């Protein structure tokens, strides 16, 4: 696991963007797993800038981690788009780059048959040969995607009930400013499972801010547990890059070691 610590959000975003751009350059038809939330916005802004300077997304395929259940990309009903993750991705990234519409995959929160739909979503990932690089944030309750505490570490794409903490955090971040009453937020979401995420060949997790410091330490240095689903990162067999700002890294026991390893690898060109 490469744990990279940077002074602030901007430097964290710079590093993570370089990792993603590196994949796109070395494998122009790569499959990216993407995440929503406040954390990746800086990365998406930088990818847009890189696209303006020539980074080509025309062959890239993407799969998003999750979507609220009950809302989504229904162009017949534009009001449904407001808080959907489909809208978020469109506004924050897709409409600014040359990705093909048919290469974008976001769980459809409007499906009437979530169970068979989720199986279909998994099949689509399989059909393209799996995800090369999965971008992830970290929830304050330790979730990846919407895999709330208690989700099995082998879980697959499915419908999942959201915790009070996730509802509170997402209400503050995304719903409040649109004056949407909290009781109108979706209480369920479709999310890739932890088992699905672990099959991605490479993982890139980004976390910033002191509010997440305790969870970062538990996730990376604590026991693996379904109560902190992102602790499954410790089971991943591919390349793992975790990029933190100093505040998010502040409760790690072994941060000096991580800084030392990063320097060693740089010095030896690894
Ligand atoms: P945030 O969410 O980026 O909005 O903090 C992260 C997550 O819930 O995975």
XYZ file of C-alpha atoms and ligand atoms in Angstrom:
279
model
C 0.000 0.000 0.000
C 1.462 3.377 -1.001
C 0.313 5.967 1.532
C 1.075 9.442 0.270
C 0.670 12.430 2.590
C 0.434 15.937 1.206
C 0.112 19.299 2.965
C -3.358 20.206 1.746
C -6.334 19.315 -0.438
C -4.870 20.931 -3.564
C -1.650 18.909 -3.370
C -3.632 15.740 -2.604
C -5.760 16.382 -5.700
C -2.670 17.088 -7.844
C -1.119 13.754 -6.898
C -4.288 11.724 -7.428
C -4.933 13.384 -10.792
C -1.454 12.417 -11.984
C -2.175 8.792 -11.049
C -5.410 8.754 -13.086
C -3.913 10.644 -16.028
C -1.019 8.177 -16.030
C -3.455 5.300 -16.559
C -5.329 7.109 -19.295
C -2.077 7.897 -21.123
C -0.605 4.412 -20.832
C -3.875 2.622 -21.632
C -6.161 4.948 -23.615
C -9.060 2.444 -23.481
C -8.753 1.890 -19.727
C -11.747 1.303 -17.472
C -12.009 3.783 -14.611
C -14.185 3.345 -11.557
C -15.358 6.768 -10.403
C -16.703 8.245 -7.184
C -18.893 11.186 -6.235
C -18.822 13.460 -3.186
C -16.932 16.577 -2.203
C -13.513 14.895 -2.142
C -13.007 14.108 -5.860
C -14.141 17.507 -7.176
C -10.547 18.829 -7.196
C -9.412 15.764 -9.149
C -12.198 16.199 -11.702
C -11.320 19.886 -12.147
C -7.711 18.938 -12.847
C -8.696 16.169 -15.273
C -10.782 18.729 -17.174
C -7.758 21.052 -17.342
C -5.601 18.170 -18.571
C -8.202 17.335 -21.189
C -8.065 20.949 -22.389
C -4.325 20.399 -22.794
C -4.836 17.203 -24.811
C -5.641 14.301 -22.446
C -7.915 12.058 -24.500
C -10.917 10.282 -22.960
C -12.459 9.120 -26.246
C -11.803 5.432 -25.527
C -12.063 5.513 -21.736
C -14.922 3.621 -20.096
C -16.225 4.535 -16.662
C -18.293 2.857 -13.980
C -19.591 4.847 -11.044
C -19.780 3.373 -7.586
C -23.282 4.364 -6.631
C -26.507 6.291 -7.105
C -29.389 7.232 -4.832
C -32.427 5.032 -5.292
C -35.467 6.814 -6.649
C -33.623 9.500 -8.593
C -31.353 9.431 -11.586
C -30.746 10.261 -15.166
C -34.293 10.457 -16.540
C -34.149 13.056 -19.261
C -37.954 13.029 -19.541
C -38.119 14.397 -16.015
C -35.321 16.927 -15.624
C -36.295 17.741 -12.030
C -35.215 14.242 -11.141
C -31.678 15.082 -12.115
C -31.076 17.672 -9.411
C -29.345 15.688 -6.685
C -28.574 12.529 -8.591
C -25.022 11.297 -8.849
C -25.614 11.072 -12.599
C -26.138 14.843 -12.617
C -23.097 15.357 -10.377
C -20.850 13.395 -12.748
C -22.245 15.152 -15.777
C -21.728 18.614 -14.271
C -18.397 17.996 -12.551
C -16.676 15.962 -15.260
C -18.395 14.311 -18.199
C -19.791 17.345 -19.987
C -16.316 18.918 -20.014
C -14.352 16.016 -21.525
C -14.561 13.957 -24.716
C -15.865 10.747 -23.149
C -18.467 8.905 -25.229
C -21.920 8.715 -23.684
C -22.106 4.965 -24.334
C -18.912 4.459 -22.322
C -20.367 6.015 -19.151
C -22.006 3.684 -16.627
C -23.782 4.961 -13.528
C -26.217 2.792 -11.574
C -29.753 3.668 -12.615
C -31.518 4.870 -9.481
C -34.843 4.737 -11.302
C -34.852 1.023 -11.974
C -38.030 -0.752 -10.923
C -36.206 -4.053 -10.490
C -33.127 -3.331 -8.429
C -32.080 -6.936 -7.930
C -31.846 -7.921 -11.584
C -30.561 -4.459 -12.472
C -27.658 -4.802 -10.017
C -26.745 -8.175 -11.503
C -26.802 -6.568 -14.947
C -24.499 -3.760 -13.730
C -21.988 -6.312 -12.483
C -22.161 -8.094 -15.859
C -21.330 -4.850 -17.660
C -18.164 -4.500 -15.559
C -17.264 -8.101 -16.351
C -17.937 -7.611 -20.074
C -15.319 -4.872 -20.395
C -12.761 -7.012 -18.564
C -13.068 -5.415 -15.126
C -12.048 -2.061 -13.693
C -8.416 -0.993 -14.131
C -8.404 1.773 -11.537
C -11.076 2.502 -8.937
C -11.170 5.974 -7.411
C -12.629 6.029 -3.887
C -13.351 8.493 -1.112
C -14.036 7.507 2.483
C -17.254 8.143 4.368
C -17.165 9.356 7.969
C -18.730 6.030 8.913
C -15.940 4.209 7.080
C -17.911 3.403 3.955
C -16.790 2.921 0.381
C -19.528 3.771 -2.062
C -22.650 3.329 0.029
C -21.409 0.181 1.764
C -22.552 1.195 5.196
C -21.322 -0.464 8.426
C -22.384 -4.096 8.508
C -22.114 -4.629 4.737
C -20.389 -7.889 4.010
C -16.845 -7.550 2.749
C -17.850 -9.909 -0.067
C -20.944 -7.894 -1.017
C -21.893 -7.221 -4.635
C -23.805 -4.412 -6.327
C -27.149 -4.066 -4.555
C -29.735 -1.837 -2.918
C -28.511 -0.532 0.436
C -30.169 1.490 3.225
C -28.230 4.614 4.243
C -27.153 5.370 7.811
C -28.245 8.468 9.721
C -24.683 9.790 9.544
C -24.491 9.426 5.767
C -27.895 11.086 5.406
C -26.730 13.975 7.634
C -23.421 14.411 5.779
C -24.963 14.283 2.328
C -27.812 16.539 3.366
C -25.312 19.194 4.504
C -23.123 18.795 1.421
C -25.676 18.489 -1.358
C -29.322 18.943 -0.376
C -29.436 21.875 2.029
C -28.288 24.430 -0.513
C -31.164 23.475 -2.814
C -33.672 23.900 0.050
C -34.785 20.292 -0.283
C -36.375 19.093 2.982
C -34.344 16.345 4.632
C -37.267 13.934 4.695
C -37.311 14.051 0.894
C -33.782 12.683 0.584
C -33.593 9.120 -0.680
C -33.024 6.657 2.179
C -31.649 3.971 -0.127
C -28.978 3.745 -2.778
C -27.636 1.316 -5.325
C -23.965 0.688 -4.661
C -21.213 -1.537 -5.963
C -20.371 -3.995 -3.199
C -17.074 -4.290 -1.354
C -16.450 -7.562 -3.203
C -17.038 -5.731 -6.500
C -14.647 -2.927 -5.544
C -11.923 -5.337 -4.440
C -11.915 -6.846 -7.933
C -10.674 -3.579 -9.434
C -7.063 -4.146 -10.470
C -5.847 -0.962 -8.773
C -7.259 1.260 -6.080
C -6.811 4.991 -5.538
C -8.343 6.312 -2.311
C -8.308 10.024 -1.502
C -9.260 11.534 1.846
C -8.923 15.037 3.252
C -9.839 16.911 6.410
C -9.541 16.403 10.159
C -13.127 15.104 10.402
C -12.023 11.905 8.693
C -8.688 11.467 10.548
C -9.992 8.934 13.063
C -11.644 6.870 10.330
C -8.522 6.978 8.140
C -6.452 5.540 11.012
C -9.037 2.824 11.715
C -9.353 1.944 8.052
C -5.626 1.695 7.279
C -4.144 0.589 10.608
C -7.019 -1.001 12.506
C -8.583 -4.437 12.207
C -10.431 -5.415 9.018
C -14.110 -5.305 9.844
C -17.472 -5.051 8.145
C -18.188 -2.192 10.583
C -15.648 -0.114 8.616
C -16.140 -1.419 5.112
C -13.204 0.532 3.650
C -10.878 -1.452 5.951
C -11.225 -4.095 3.224
C -8.518 -2.068 1.473
C -6.102 -4.183 3.523
C -7.275 -7.258 1.586
C -6.726 -5.869 -1.891
C -4.150 -7.672 -3.968
C -3.423 -5.076 -6.647
C -1.671 -1.743 -6.466
C -3.131 0.519 -3.798
C -2.466 4.249 -3.624
C -3.910 6.222 -0.721
C -3.492 9.986 -0.942
C -4.230 12.000 2.198
C -3.892 15.585 3.227
C -2.045 16.224 6.522
C -5.244 16.713 8.484
C -6.701 13.373 7.378
C -3.367 11.661 8.142
C -3.038 13.249 11.588
C -4.127 10.195 13.611
C -2.036 7.615 11.766
C 0.433 5.817 14.066
C 2.982 5.180 11.350
C 2.914 8.311 9.209
C 6.704 8.772 9.531
C 7.164 5.349 8.020
C 4.833 6.143 5.088
C 6.744 9.363 4.377
C 10.030 7.444 4.571
C 8.804 4.760 2.148
C 7.604 7.367 -0.333
C 11.026 9.047 -0.246
C 12.864 5.732 -0.626
C 10.743 4.754 -3.616
C 11.338 8.145 -5.200
C 15.096 7.953 -4.588
C 15.268 4.467 -6.123
C 12.908 5.341 -8.991
C 10.357 2.705 -7.953
P -17.276 13.160 0.611
O -17.850 11.677 0.690
O -16.234 13.121 -0.470
O -18.447 14.017 0.229
O -16.697 13.473 1.945
C -16.962 10.608 0.688
C -17.723 9.316 0.720
O -18.816 9.282 1.300
O -17.214 8.334 0.157
